[in-house]
XYZ file of C-alpha atoms in Angstrom:
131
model
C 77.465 98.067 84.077
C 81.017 98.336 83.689
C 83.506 96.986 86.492
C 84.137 99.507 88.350
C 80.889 100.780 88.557
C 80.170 97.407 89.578
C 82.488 97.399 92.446
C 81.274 101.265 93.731
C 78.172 99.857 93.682
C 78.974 96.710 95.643
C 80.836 99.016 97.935
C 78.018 101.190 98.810
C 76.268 99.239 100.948
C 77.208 99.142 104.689
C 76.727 95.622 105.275
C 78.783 94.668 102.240
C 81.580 96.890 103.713
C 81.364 94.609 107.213
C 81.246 91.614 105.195
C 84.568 92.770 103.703
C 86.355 93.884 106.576
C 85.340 90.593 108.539
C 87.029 88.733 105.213
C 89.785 90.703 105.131
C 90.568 89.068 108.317
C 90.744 86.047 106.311
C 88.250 83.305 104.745
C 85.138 81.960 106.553
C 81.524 80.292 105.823
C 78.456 81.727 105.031
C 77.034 81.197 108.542
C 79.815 83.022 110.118
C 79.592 86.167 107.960
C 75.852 86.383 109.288
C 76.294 85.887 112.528
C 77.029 89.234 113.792
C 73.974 90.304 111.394
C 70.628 90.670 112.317
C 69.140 89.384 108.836
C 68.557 86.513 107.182
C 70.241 83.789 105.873
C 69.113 84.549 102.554
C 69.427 88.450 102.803
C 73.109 87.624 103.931
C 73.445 85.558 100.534
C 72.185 88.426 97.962
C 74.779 90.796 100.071
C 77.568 87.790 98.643
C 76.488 87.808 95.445
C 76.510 91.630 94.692
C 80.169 91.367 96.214
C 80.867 87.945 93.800
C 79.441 89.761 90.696
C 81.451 93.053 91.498
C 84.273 90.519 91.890
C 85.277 91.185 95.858
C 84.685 88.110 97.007
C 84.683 84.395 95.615
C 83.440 81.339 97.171
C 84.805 77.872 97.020
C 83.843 74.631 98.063
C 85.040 72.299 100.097
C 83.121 69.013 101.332
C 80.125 70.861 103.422
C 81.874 73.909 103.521
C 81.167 76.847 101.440
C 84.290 79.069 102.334
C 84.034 83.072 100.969
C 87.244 84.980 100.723
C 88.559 88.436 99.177
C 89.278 88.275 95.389
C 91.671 90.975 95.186
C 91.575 91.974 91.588
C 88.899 94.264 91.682
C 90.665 96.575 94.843
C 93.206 96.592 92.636
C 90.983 98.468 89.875
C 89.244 100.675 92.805
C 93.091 101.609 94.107
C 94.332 102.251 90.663
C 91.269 104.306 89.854
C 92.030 106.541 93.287
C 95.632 106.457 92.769
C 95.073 109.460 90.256
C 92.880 111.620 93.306
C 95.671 110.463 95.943
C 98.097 112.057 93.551
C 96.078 115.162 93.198
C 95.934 115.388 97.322
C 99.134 114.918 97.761
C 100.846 117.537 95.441
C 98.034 120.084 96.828
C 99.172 118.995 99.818
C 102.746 119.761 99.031
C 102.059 123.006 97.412
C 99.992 124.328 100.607
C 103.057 123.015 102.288
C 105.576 125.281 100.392
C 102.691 128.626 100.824
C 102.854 128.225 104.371
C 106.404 127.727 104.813
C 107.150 131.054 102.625
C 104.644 133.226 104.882
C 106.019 132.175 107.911
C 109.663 133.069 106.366
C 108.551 136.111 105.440
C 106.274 136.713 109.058
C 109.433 136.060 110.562
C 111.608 138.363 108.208
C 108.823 141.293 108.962
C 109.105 140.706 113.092
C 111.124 142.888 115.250
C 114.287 140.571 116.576
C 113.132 139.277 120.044
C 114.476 139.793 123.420
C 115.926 136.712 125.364
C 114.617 136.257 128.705
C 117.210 135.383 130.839
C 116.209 132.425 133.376
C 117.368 133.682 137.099
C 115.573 131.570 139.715
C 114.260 132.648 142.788
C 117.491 130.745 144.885
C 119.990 132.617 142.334
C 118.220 135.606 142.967
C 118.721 135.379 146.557
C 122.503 134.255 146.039
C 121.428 130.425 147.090
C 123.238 128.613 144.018
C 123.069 124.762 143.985
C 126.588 122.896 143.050
C-alpha cells in the first residue's frame, strides 16, 4: 500500500482520529491514550501501530515510559494531497462569488428607483421637538 493510502486508511477509523486529536495536544503514554477508551490495552496498541505504520505517530522511550507523539510528515502528504481540492473550492468559490455579485448588479439596474421614507416621529408630528 502506498503512503498515502496508508495514512487514509489509518485515518478512517474513529478511534484513531481521538487518539490523534488527544496527541495533538501534545505527547503522552500508552495508558493515557486508553483511558478515555472503553477497550483494551491491547486493542488500544493495534490502534498505535496502524497510526506508526501510516507514519502519524511515533513512540519513544524513555526509562519506563513509552511516550507516543504526532510525526508530522505524513499530514504534510495528506495536506499537500488536499491542497489541490482546497484550490478547486476556493476558485469555485470565487467564481460563484463574481455570478452573484453581477445578478444582483443587474437586479438592481432592472428595479424601479425607490422612495425614501422620511422618519417624522410621533412628538415631531405633534410639534413636540426635543433640543
Amino acid at each position: 500500500m502506498d503512503p498515502l493510502s496508508s495514512t487514509f486508511a489509518a485515518l478512517a477509523d474513529p478511534t484513531r482520529r481521538a487518539i490523534l486529536a488527544r496527541l495533538a495536544l501534545g505527547e503522552t503514554s500508552v495508558m493515557e491514550l486508553a483511558k478515555p477508551f472503553d477497550m483494551s490495552l491491547p486493542a488500544i496498541s493495534k490502534h498505535l501501530k496502524v497510526l506508526e505504520h501510516a507514519g502519524l505517530i511515533s513512540r519513544g522511550r524513555e526509562a519506563q515510559w513509552r511516550p507516543c507523539r504526532i510525526a508530522p510528515d505524513s499530514f504534510k502528504q495528506v495536506d499537500g494531497w488536499l491542497g489541490n481540492f482546497r484550490r478547486f473550492w476556493d476558485e469555485s468559490f470565487n467564481r460563484l462569488d463574481g455570478l452573484l455579485e453581477e445578478m444582483k448588479a443587474e437586479e438592481a439596474a432592472k428595479a424601479p428607483p425607490r422612495k425614501r421614507k422620511t422618519s417624522v416621529t410621533k412628538e415631531k408630528q405633534r410639534g413636540r421637538t426635543r433640543g
